[in-house]
Each structure stands twice: as C-alpha cells, then as structure tokens.
C-alpha cells in the first residue's frame, strides 16, 4: 500500500519504514513537490498531527499520515511538551534542547521530586475521502542525568524507558520500536489500514 508520511524528519521516516514493514511504501511530501515547512501551530500534539496530515492531503488528495511527538517532563509541569522541537528556541538543535532540559532539571535539584517523563505521540491519518483517524502512543520513562548512547535522535540519549537500564539511544532501532510511543501509534495505524483492505 502506498501512503504519504507528512514529515521532514528523516529519523522518523526510517523508524516508520521499519515499524510498518514491507506492506507499506512510504512517500514523502517532497515526492509531491511540497518542500516548505508544514505549519504546526495548533497548540496540542494531537492538533499538530492533524494539521500536518490535513495540509498534505489538501494539496495531494492522497492518503497520508503525520506524526507529532512531545516529551512531557513531570517536574517541568509537562514541558517541553508541544514545544519539544523548539524548546531551546528557534534555530536551535536537539543538542541545545537536551542542554536546556538537563539544565532545568539540575537547577531544580531535589525540588524536582524525580525525573519521570513520557513521550507522547499522535499519528493522524487522512484517507483519500477526507476521513480522519488519530492513533496515540505513549512511552513512560525517566530523564537521565547525562547523555547515554549514540543511536536514535532528538531526546533519545536522555530518555530511559520504564523498566530498562538503557536509554533509547543505547537500544537498537528494533528494540526502541517495540516499546516506543511511535511504535505503538504506528502499529495501531498499520492494523487499521490493513483492516480496510
Ligand atoms: P516533523 O514535524 O517534520 O514530523 P519534527 O522533528 O518537527 O518533524 P516533532 O515536532 O514531532 O517532529 O518533534 C518534536 C521534537 O521531539 C523534536 O525535537 C524531535 O527531535 C523530538 N522527537 C520526536 N520523536 C522522538 C523520538 O522518538 N525520540 C527522541 N526525540 C524525539
């Protein structure tokens, strides 16, 4: 089945191809000449996923899905959350975002009362006829005190999933996908799409 994944994040694309497997051929907005930044202005993770999927569907009329993900840290009242991509400010990268996150938690010290956190992922699917369905996935865990591991992307080096001694960046791609927020949401997406056949 051919479907567009409305993302500009190559790491997400690699993970999605692995999670969804050979039954799906993933195309990208660039394959349809959509090269501009897709707006993400809704204020919620679910809303941003819907906004991105709808944006590409409106321009192609083809089935497509989008992923929006945020890291919620309890001691920071759920921040960075929907602002995860630009936590350290516009033009900053994942290294800057991690520096800011660790700095905020260090500044709180004991007052943080723990380092529990979760990745929250929403995957919004627009079918060709305009039908919208959203699939959610959560991975619970803790923020480490320093970077561990070299794999993955984004906040992976400082996120240790619940019940594991390793960060996402110390897991193989397959190990991460089994337990990750994106793995959960995208397996639900795959189940839905295959049930339509
Ligand atoms: P698209 O919107 O083009 O899909 P993006 O990188 O902007 O790509 P998000 O807004 O969903 O995607 O990402 C929010 C932030 O969370 C961003 O800094 C990512 O690097 C990070 N992130 C997303 N998924 C992650 C994962 O599985 N592990 C670690 N960090 C992740």
mmCIF file of N, CA and C in Angstrom, residues 29-146:
data_model
loop_
_atom_site.group_PDB
_atom_site.id
_atom_site.type_symbol
_atom_site.label_atom_id
_atom_site.label_comp_id
_atom_site.label_asym_id
_atom_site.label_seq_id
_atom_site.Cartn_x
_atom_site.Cartn_y
_atom_site.Cartn_z
ATOM 1 N N UNK A 29 6.267 14.265 1.434
ATOM 2 C CA UNK A 29 5.738 15.475 0.790
ATOM 3 C C UNK A 29 6.634 15.933 -0.360
ATOM 4 N N UNK A 30 7.939 15.787 -0.201
ATOM 5 C CA UNK A 30 8.868 16.223 -1.254
ATOM 6 C C UNK A 30 8.611 15.475 -2.557
ATOM 7 N N UNK A 31 8.151 14.223 -2.474
ATOM 8 C CA UNK A 31 7.830 13.464 -3.688
ATOM 9 C C UNK A 31 6.708 14.121 -4.477
ATOM 10 N N UNK A 32 5.932 14.994 -3.818
ATOM 11 C CA UNK A 32 4.822 15.699 -4.480
ATOM 12 C C UNK A 32 5.109 17.193 -4.583
ATOM 13 N N UNK A 33 6.376 17.578 -4.474
ATOM 14 C CA UNK A 33 6.757 18.980 -4.639
ATOM 15 C C UNK A 33 6.457 19.855 -3.442
ATOM 16 N N UNK A 34 6.099 19.233 -2.302
ATOM 17 C CA UNK A 34 5.823 20.029 -1.094
ATOM 18 C C UNK A 34 7.117 20.077 -0.286
ATOM 19 N N UNK A 35 7.805 21.196 -0.371
ATOM 20 C CA UNK A 35 9.122 21.277 0.268
ATOM 21 C C UNK A 35 9.163 22.341 1.369
ATOM 22 N N UNK A 36 8.073 23.116 1.498
ATOM 23 C CA UNK A 36 8.045 24.139 2.546
ATOM 24 C C UNK A 36 7.835 23.486 3.920
ATOM 25 N N UNK A 37 8.139 24.227 4.994
ATOM 26 C CA UNK A 37 7.848 23.752 6.348
ATOM 27 C C UNK A 37 6.341 23.664 6.509
ATOM 28 N N UNK A 38 5.860 22.530 6.973
ATOM 29 C CA UNK A 38 4.412 22.382 7.180
ATOM 30 C C UNK A 38 4.067 23.002 8.535
ATOM 31 N N UNK A 39 3.069 23.896 8.585
ATOM 32 C CA UNK A 39 2.748 24.576 9.850
ATOM 33 C C UNK A 39 2.351 23.606 10.965
ATOM 34 N N UNK A 40 2.791 23.937 12.186
ATOM 35 C CA UNK A 40 2.435 23.166 13.397
ATOM 36 C C UNK A 40 2.065 24.190 14.453
ATOM 37 N N UNK A 41 0.867 24.726 14.387
ATOM 38 C CA UNK A 41 0.509 25.878 15.221
ATOM 39 C C UNK A 41 -0.704 25.630 16.115
ATOM 40 N N UNK A 42 -1.102 24.369 16.258
ATOM 41 C CA UNK A 42 -2.392 24.129 16.932
ATOM 42 C C UNK A 42 -2.320 24.240 18.457
ATOM 43 N N UNK A 43 -1.127 24.071 19.033
ATOM 44 C CA UNK A 43 -1.032 24.137 20.496
ATOM 45 C C UNK A 43 -1.184 22.810 21.196
ATOM 46 N N UNK A 44 -1.521 21.745 20.461
ATOM 47 C CA UNK A 44 -1.545 20.407 21.066
ATOM 48 C C UNK A 44 -0.851 19.423 20.124
ATOM 49 N N UNK A 45 -0.383 18.322 20.707
ATOM 50 C CA UNK A 45 0.293 17.303 19.891
ATOM 51 C C UNK A 45 -0.686 16.692 18.895
ATOM 52 N N UNK A 46 -1.863 16.334 19.380
ATOM 53 C CA UNK A 46 -2.894 15.774 18.507
ATOM 54 C C UNK A 46 -3.252 16.762 17.392
ATOM 55 N N UNK A 47 -3.443 18.012 17.788
ATOM 56 C CA UNK A 47 -3.830 19.040 16.817
ATOM 57 C C UNK A 47 -2.753 19.252 15.767
ATOM 58 N N UNK A 48 -1.504 19.227 16.179
ATOM 59 C CA UNK A 48 -0.415 19.408 15.204
ATOM 60 C C UNK A 48 -0.337 18.234 14.231
ATOM 61 N N UNK A 49 -0.547 17.025 14.743
ATOM 62 C CA UNK A 49 -0.513 15.849 13.855
ATOM 63 C C UNK A 49 -1.613 15.977 12.808
ATOM 64 N N UNK A 50 -2.804 16.382 13.260
ATOM 65 C CA UNK A 50 -3.931 16.554 12.325
ATOM 66 C C UNK A 50 -3.616 17.658 11.313
ATOM 67 N N UNK A 51 -3.055 18.761 11.806
ATOM 68 C CA UNK A 51 -2.745 19.902 10.924
ATOM 69 C C UNK A 51 -1.773 19.489 9.815
ATOM 70 N N UNK A 52 -0.746 18.714 10.187
ATOM 71 C CA UNK A 52 0.265 18.308 9.190
ATOM 72 C C UNK A 52 -0.333 17.340 8.169
ATOM 73 N N UNK A 53 -1.120 16.373 8.648
ATOM 74 C CA UNK A 53 -1.710 15.395 7.717
ATOM 75 C C UNK A 53 -2.692 16.098 6.777
ATOM 76 N N UNK A 54 -3.507 16.992 7.350
ATOM 77 C CA UNK A 54 -4.508 17.685 6.531
ATOM 78 C C UNK A 54 -3.846 18.567 5.476
ATOM 79 N N UNK A 55 -2.746 19.208 5.857
ATOM 80 C CA UNK A 55 -2.023 20.097 4.946
ATOM 81 C C UNK A 55 -1.603 19.338 3.682
ATOM 82 N N UNK A 56 -1.071 18.155 3.862
ATOM 83 C CA UNK A 56 -0.590 17.384 2.706
ATOM 84 C C UNK A 56 -1.760 16.784 1.930
ATOM 85 N N UNK A 57 -2.774 16.328 2.655
ATOM 86 C CA UNK A 57 -3.955 15.778 1.980
ATOM 87 C C UNK A 57 -4.628 16.837 1.112
ATOM 88 N N UNK A 58 -4.746 18.070 1.640
ATOM 89 C CA UNK A 58 -5.402 19.145 0.864
ATOM 90 C C UNK A 58 -4.661 19.441 -0.440
ATOM 91 N N UNK A 59 -3.354 19.197 -0.465
ATOM 92 C CA UNK A 59 -2.553 19.512 -1.647
ATOM 93 C C UNK A 59 -2.357 18.332 -2.587
ATOM 94 N N UNK A 60 -2.693 17.132 -2.123
ATOM 95 C CA UNK A 60 -2.474 15.958 -2.970
ATOM 96 C C UNK A 60 -3.747 15.148 -3.202
ATOM 97 N N UNK A 61 -4.673 15.215 -2.241
ATOM 98 C CA UNK A 61 -5.877 14.373 -2.315
ATOM 99 C C UNK A 61 -5.578 12.909 -2.088
ATOM 100 N N UNK A 62 -4.365 12.637 -1.608
ATOM 101 C CA UNK A 62 -3.946 11.240 -1.439
ATOM 102 C C UNK A 62 -3.910 10.875 0.049
ATOM 103 N N UNK A 63 -4.041 9.581 0.363
ATOM 104 C CA UNK A 63 -3.962 9.182 1.768
ATOM 105 C C UNK A 63 -2.609 9.541 2.364
ATOM 106 N N UNK A 64 -2.652 10.100 3.550
ATOM 107 C CA UNK A 64 -1.388 10.459 4.177
ATOM 108 C C UNK A 64 -1.549 10.474 5.695
ATOM 109 N N UNK A 65 -0.422 10.375 6.375
ATOM 110 C CA UNK A 65 -0.455 10.471 7.832
ATOM 111 C C UNK A 65 0.711 11.333 8.292
ATOM 112 N N UNK A 66 0.556 11.870 9.515
ATOM 113 C CA UNK A 66 1.614 12.684 10.122
ATOM 114 C C UNK A 66 1.775 12.269 11.573
ATOM 115 N N UNK A 67 2.971 12.501 12.082
ATOM 116 C CA UNK A 67 3.308 12.159 13.475
ATOM 117 C C UNK A 67 3.690 13.448 14.177
ATOM 118 N N UNK A 68 3.107 13.688 15.352
ATOM 119 C CA UNK A 68 3.630 14.754 16.198
ATOM 120 C C UNK A 68 3.948 14.151 17.551
ATOM 121 N N UNK A 69 5.105 14.486 18.062
ATOM 122 C CA UNK A 69 5.612 13.872 19.286
ATOM 123 C C UNK A 69 6.102 14.944 20.233
ATOM 124 N N UNK A 70 5.846 14.744 21.514
ATOM 125 C CA UNK A 70 6.363 15.664 22.525
ATOM 126 C C UNK A 70 6.875 14.889 23.724
ATOM 127 N N UNK A 71 7.856 15.462 24.385
ATOM 128 C CA UNK A 71 8.395 14.884 25.621
ATOM 129 C C UNK A 71 7.814 15.678 26.787
ATOM 130 N N UNK A 72 7.121 14.989 27.685
ATOM 131 C CA UNK A 72 6.497 15.654 28.839
ATOM 132 C C UNK A 72 7.263 15.268 30.099
ATOM 133 N N UNK A 73 7.821 16.261 30.785
ATOM 134 C CA UNK A 73 8.591 16.014 32.000
ATOM 135 C C UNK A 73 7.769 16.509 33.187
ATOM 136 N N UNK A 74 7.464 15.606 34.122
ATOM 137 C CA UNK A 74 6.536 15.955 35.211
ATOM 138 C C UNK A 74 7.063 17.111 36.056
ATOM 139 N N UNK A 75 8.354 17.092 36.375
ATOM 140 C CA UNK A 75 8.915 18.144 37.238
ATOM 141 C C UNK A 75 8.882 19.511 36.561
ATOM 142 N N UNK A 76 8.701 19.512 35.238
ATOM 143 C CA UNK A 76 8.621 20.778 34.493
ATOM 144 C C UNK A 76 7.177 21.046 34.066
ATOM 145 N N UNK A 77 6.245 20.445 34.811
ATOM 146 C CA UNK A 77 4.813 20.646 34.524
ATOM 147 C C UNK A 77 4.453 20.298 33.083
ATOM 148 N N UNK A 78 5.086 19.252 32.567
ATOM 149 C CA UNK A 78 4.734 18.779 31.221
ATOM 150 C C UNK A 78 5.556 19.392 30.094
ATOM 151 N N UNK A 79 6.435 20.328 30.418
ATOM 152 C CA UNK A 79 7.329 20.885 29.385
ATOM 153 C C UNK A 79 8.413 19.834 29.057
ATOM 154 N N UNK A 80 8.988 19.887 27.859
ATOM 155 C CA UNK A 80 8.721 20.827 26.764
ATOM 156 C C UNK A 80 7.429 20.538 25.989
ATOM 157 N N UNK A 81 6.870 19.324 26.105
ATOM 158 C CA UNK A 81 5.565 19.031 25.516
ATOM 159 C C UNK A 81 5.459 19.404 24.047
ATOM 160 N N UNK A 82 4.448 20.182 23.732
ATOM 161 C CA UNK A 82 4.204 20.513 22.321
ATOM 162 C C UNK A 82 5.318 21.394 21.757
ATOM 163 N N UNK A 83 6.140 21.964 22.645
ATOM 164 C CA UNK A 83 7.262 22.803 22.187
ATOM 165 C C UNK A 83 8.581 22.036 22.111
ATOM 166 N N UNK A 84 8.531 20.709 22.116
ATOM 167 C CA UNK A 84 9.761 19.901 22.194
ATOM 168 C C UNK A 84 10.760 20.229 21.099
ATOM 169 N N UNK A 85 10.274 20.480 19.870
ATOM 170 C CA UNK A 85 11.211 20.709 18.755
ATOM 171 C C UNK A 85 11.962 22.025 18.917
ATOM 172 N N UNK A 86 11.312 23.013 19.523
ATOM 173 C CA UNK A 86 11.941 24.340 19.610
ATOM 174 C C UNK A 86 12.109 24.778 21.062
ATOM 175 N N UNK A 87 12.368 23.816 21.948
ATOM 176 C CA UNK A 87 12.467 24.102 23.382
ATOM 177 C C UNK A 87 13.555 25.130 23.686
ATOM 178 N N UNK A 88 14.701 24.985 23.030
ATOM 179 C CA UNK A 88 15.822 25.904 23.293
ATOM 180 C C UNK A 88 15.731 27.174 22.449
ATOM 181 N N UNK A 89 14.672 27.276 21.655
ATOM 182 C CA UNK A 89 14.479 28.483 20.852
ATOM 183 C C UNK A 89 14.571 28.191 19.367
ATOM 184 N N UNK A 90 14.085 29.130 18.546
ATOM 185 C CA UNK A 90 14.131 28.920 17.102
ATOM 186 C C UNK A 90 15.575 28.811 16.618
ATOM 187 N N UNK A 91 15.798 27.925 15.659
ATOM 188 C CA UNK A 91 17.152 27.785 15.111
ATOM 189 C C UNK A 91 18.057 26.910 15.952
ATOM 190 N N UNK A 92 17.552 26.404 17.067
ATOM 191 C CA UNK A 92 18.376 25.538 17.921
ATOM 192 C C UNK A 92 18.153 24.081 17.524
ATOM 193 N N UNK A 93 19.101 23.217 17.924
ATOM 194 C CA UNK A 93 19.001 21.819 17.531
ATOM 195 C C UNK A 93 18.773 20.910 18.760
ATOM 196 N N UNK A 94 18.782 19.612 18.519
ATOM 197 C CA UNK A 94 18.494 18.655 19.601
ATOM 198 C C UNK A 94 19.514 18.736 20.728
ATOM 199 N N UNK A 95 20.774 19.000 20.365
ATOM 200 C CA UNK A 95 21.805 19.137 21.406
ATOM 201 C C UNK A 95 21.463 20.295 22.338
ATOM 202 N N UNK A 96 21.044 21.417 21.755
ATOM 203 C CA UNK A 96 20.656 22.586 22.552
ATOM 204 C C UNK A 96 19.426 22.265 23.407
ATOM 205 N N UNK A 97 18.469 21.543 22.820
ATOM 206 C CA UNK A 97 17.253 21.186 23.568
ATOM 207 C C UNK A 97 17.603 20.311 24.776
ATOM 208 N N UNK A 98 18.505 19.356 24.571
ATOM 209 C CA UNK A 98 18.901 18.479 25.682
ATOM 210 C C UNK A 98 19.652 19.279 26.744
ATOM 211 N N UNK A 99 20.545 20.165 26.308
ATOM 212 C CA UNK A 99 21.269 21.008 27.280
ATOM 213 C C UNK A 99 20.281 21.793 28.136
ATOM 214 N N UNK A 100 19.278 22.355 27.490
ATOM 215 C CA UNK A 100 18.303 23.153 28.246
ATOM 216 C C UNK A 100 17.528 22.257 29.220
ATOM 217 N N UNK A 101 17.106 21.097 28.743
ATOM 218 C CA UNK A 101 16.332 20.172 29.593
ATOM 219 C C UNK A 101 17.131 19.753 30.824
ATOM 220 N N UNK A 102 18.368 19.314 30.605
ATOM 221 C CA UNK A 102 19.192 18.878 31.742
ATOM 222 C C UNK A 102 19.485 20.053 32.674
ATOM 223 N N UNK A 103 19.687 21.219 32.095
ATOM 224 C CA UNK A 103 19.948 22.421 32.901
ATOM 225 C C UNK A 103 18.758 22.769 33.790
ATOM 226 N N UNK A 104 17.560 22.683 33.224
ATOM 227 C CA UNK A 104 16.343 23.000 34.002
ATOM 228 C C UNK A 104 16.185 22.016 35.158
ATOM 229 N N UNK A 105 16.423 20.733 34.877
ATOM 230 C CA UNK A 105 16.249 19.722 35.940
ATOM 231 C C UNK A 105 17.343 19.855 36.997
ATOM 232 N N UNK A 106 18.562 20.135 36.557
ATOM 233 C CA UNK A 106 19.655 20.342 37.519
ATOM 234 C C UNK A 106 19.356 21.541 38.412
ATOM 235 N N UNK A 107 18.811 22.594 37.822
ATOM 236 C CA UNK A 107 18.516 23.805 38.595
ATOM 237 C C UNK A 107 17.464 23.520 39.670
ATOM 238 N N UNK A 108 16.533 22.632 39.358
ATOM 239 C CA UNK A 108 15.507 22.288 40.349
ATOM 240 C C UNK A 108 16.085 21.425 41.465
ATOM 241 N N UNK A 109 17.082 20.604 41.110
ATOM 242 C CA UNK A 109 17.721 19.729 42.099
ATOM 243 C C UNK A 109 16.703 18.845 42.793
ATOM 244 N N UNK A 110 16.793 18.759 44.127
ATOM 245 C CA UNK A 110 15.889 17.918 44.917
ATOM 246 C C UNK A 110 14.435 18.336 44.728
ATOM 247 N N UNK A 111 14.241 19.636 44.486
ATOM 248 C CA UNK A 111 12.866 20.149 44.350
ATOM 249 C C UNK A 111 12.144 19.512 43.167
ATOM 250 N N UNK A 112 12.901 18.929 42.231
ATOM 251 C CA UNK A 112 12.258 18.300 41.078
ATOM 252 C C UNK A 112 11.381 17.134 41.523
ATOM 253 N N UNK A 113 11.776 16.480 42.636
ATOM 254 C CA UNK A 113 10.972 15.360 43.147
ATOM 255 C C UNK A 113 10.934 14.182 42.201
ATOM 256 N N UNK A 114 11.991 13.983 41.417
ATOM 257 C CA UNK A 114 12.041 12.849 40.479
ATOM 258 C C UNK A 114 12.185 13.358 39.060
ATOM 259 N N UNK A 115 12.428 12.408 38.159
ATOM 260 C CA UNK A 115 12.686 12.795 36.765
ATOM 261 C C UNK A 115 11.775 12.027 35.809
ATOM 262 N N UNK A 116 10.560 11.712 36.288
ATOM 263 C CA UNK A 116 9.646 10.950 35.435
ATOM 264 C C UNK A 116 9.205 11.790 34.232
ATOM 265 N N UNK A 117 8.997 11.086 33.126
ATOM 266 C CA UNK A 117 8.673 11.756 31.860
ATOM 267 C C UNK A 117 8.014 10.761 30.930
ATOM 268 N N UNK A 118 7.463 11.268 29.858
ATOM 269 C CA UNK A 118 6.916 10.366 28.848
ATOM 270 C C UNK A 118 7.003 11.011 27.467
ATOM 271 N N UNK A 119 7.168 10.161 26.460
ATOM 272 C CA UNK A 119 6.984 10.601 25.076
ATOM 273 C C UNK A 119 5.526 10.356 24.717
ATOM 274 N N UNK A 120 4.897 11.377 24.191
ATOM 275 C CA UNK A 120 3.517 11.245 23.730
ATOM 276 C C UNK A 120 3.509 11.469 22.217
ATOM 277 N N UNK A 121 2.954 10.524 21.499
ATOM 278 C CA UNK A 121 2.954 10.585 20.032
ATOM 279 C C UNK A 121 1.523 10.454 19.520
ATOM 280 N N UNK A 122 1.145 11.332 18.626
ATOM 281 C CA UNK A 122 -0.128 11.178 17.911
ATOM 282 C C UNK A 122 0.179 11.021 16.437
ATOM 283 N N UNK A 123 -0.477 10.049 15.831
ATOM 284 C CA UNK A 123 -0.366 9.838 14.388
ATOM 285 C C UNK A 123 -1.749 10.077 13.799
ATOM 286 N N UNK A 124 -1.842 11.091 12.938
ATOM 287 C CA UNK A 124 -3.129 11.422 12.314
ATOM 288 C C UNK A 124 -3.131 10.908 10.886
ATOM 289 N N UNK A 125 -4.190 10.176 10.553
ATOM 290 C CA UNK A 125 -4.351 9.619 9.205
ATOM 291 C C UNK A 125 -5.481 10.343 8.483
ATOM 292 N N UNK A 126 -5.184 10.833 7.290
ATOM 293 C CA UNK A 126 -6.236 11.349 6.408
ATOM 294 C C UNK A 126 -6.377 10.355 5.262
ATOM 295 N N UNK A 127 -7.555 9.770 5.114
ATOM 296 C CA UNK A 127 -7.783 8.892 3.972
ATOM 297 C C UNK A 127 -8.137 9.744 2.757
ATOM 298 N N UNK A 128 -8.093 9.158 1.590
ATOM 299 C CA UNK A 128 -8.308 9.928 0.358
ATOM 300 C C UNK A 128 -9.648 10.655 0.379
ATOM 301 N N UNK A 129 -10.668 10.037 1.011
ATOM 302 C CA UNK A 129 -12.001 10.655 1.030
ATOM 303 C C UNK A 129 -12.159 11.699 2.139
ATOM 304 N N UNK A 130 -11.064 12.003 2.855
ATOM 305 C CA UNK A 130 -11.119 13.037 3.890
ATOM 306 C C UNK A 130 -11.430 12.518 5.276
ATOM 307 N N UNK A 131 -11.584 11.198 5.407
ATOM 308 C CA UNK A 131 -11.848 10.641 6.742
ATOM 309 C C UNK A 131 -10.586 10.767 7.610
ATOM 310 N N UNK A 132 -10.761 11.255 8.833
ATOM 311 C CA UNK A 132 -9.636 11.481 9.752
ATOM 312 C C UNK A 132 -9.694 10.483 10.907
ATOM 313 N N UNK A 133 -8.563 9.852 11.210
ATOM 314 C CA UNK A 133 -8.459 8.976 12.381
ATOM 315 C C UNK A 133 -7.124 9.262 13.056
ATOM 316 N N UNK A 134 -7.132 9.276 14.403
ATOM 317 C CA UNK A 134 -5.889 9.553 15.142
ATOM 318 C C UNK A 134 -5.542 8.344 16.018
ATOM 319 N N UNK A 135 -4.269 7.987 16.016
ATOM 320 C CA UNK A 135 -3.741 6.877 16.821
ATOM 321 C C UNK A 135 -2.705 7.456 17.776
ATOM 322 N N UNK A 136 -2.775 7.042 19.042
ATOM 323 C CA UNK A 136 -1.872 7.600 20.048
ATOM 324 C C UNK A 136 -0.940 6.525 20.613
ATOM 325 N N UNK A 137 0.237 6.952 21.012
ATOM 326 C CA UNK A 137 1.178 6.031 21.660
ATOM 327 C C UNK A 137 1.967 6.777 22.721
ATOM 328 N N UNK A 138 2.160 6.127 23.867
ATOM 329 C CA UNK A 138 2.905 6.752 24.971
ATOM 330 C C UNK A 138 4.017 5.811 25.403
ATOM 331 N N UNK A 139 5.191 6.363 25.696
ATOM 332 C CA UNK A 139 6.279 5.600 26.326
ATOM 333 C C UNK A 139 6.646 6.309 27.623
ATOM 334 N N UNK A 140 6.451 5.622 28.747
ATOM 335 C CA UNK A 140 6.786 6.191 30.056
ATOM 336 C C UNK A 140 8.265 5.950 30.352
ATOM 337 N N UNK A 141 8.863 6.838 31.141
ATOM 338 C CA UNK A 141 10.263 6.634 31.484
ATOM 339 C C UNK A 141 10.790 7.719 32.400
ATOM 340 N N UNK A 142 12.089 7.908 32.362
ATOM 341 C CA UNK A 142 12.757 8.907 33.204
ATOM 342 C C UNK A 142 13.835 9.621 32.410
ATOM 343 N N UNK A 143 14.123 10.866 32.817
ATOM 344 C CA UNK A 143 15.215 11.618 32.195
ATOM 345 C C UNK A 143 16.504 11.299 32.953
ATOM 346 N N UNK A 144 17.526 10.891 32.210
ATOM 347 C CA UNK A 144 18.815 10.568 32.812
ATOM 348 C C UNK A 144 19.532 11.871 33.206
ATOM 349 N N UNK A 145 20.628 11.736 33.957
ATOM 350 C CA UNK A 145 21.319 12.959 34.371
ATOM 351 C C UNK A 145 22.364 13.395 33.344
ATOM 352 N N UNK A 146 22.704 12.498 32.410
ATOM 353 C CA UNK A 146 23.595 12.904 31.309
ATOM 354 C C UNK A 146 23.279 12.055 30.088
#
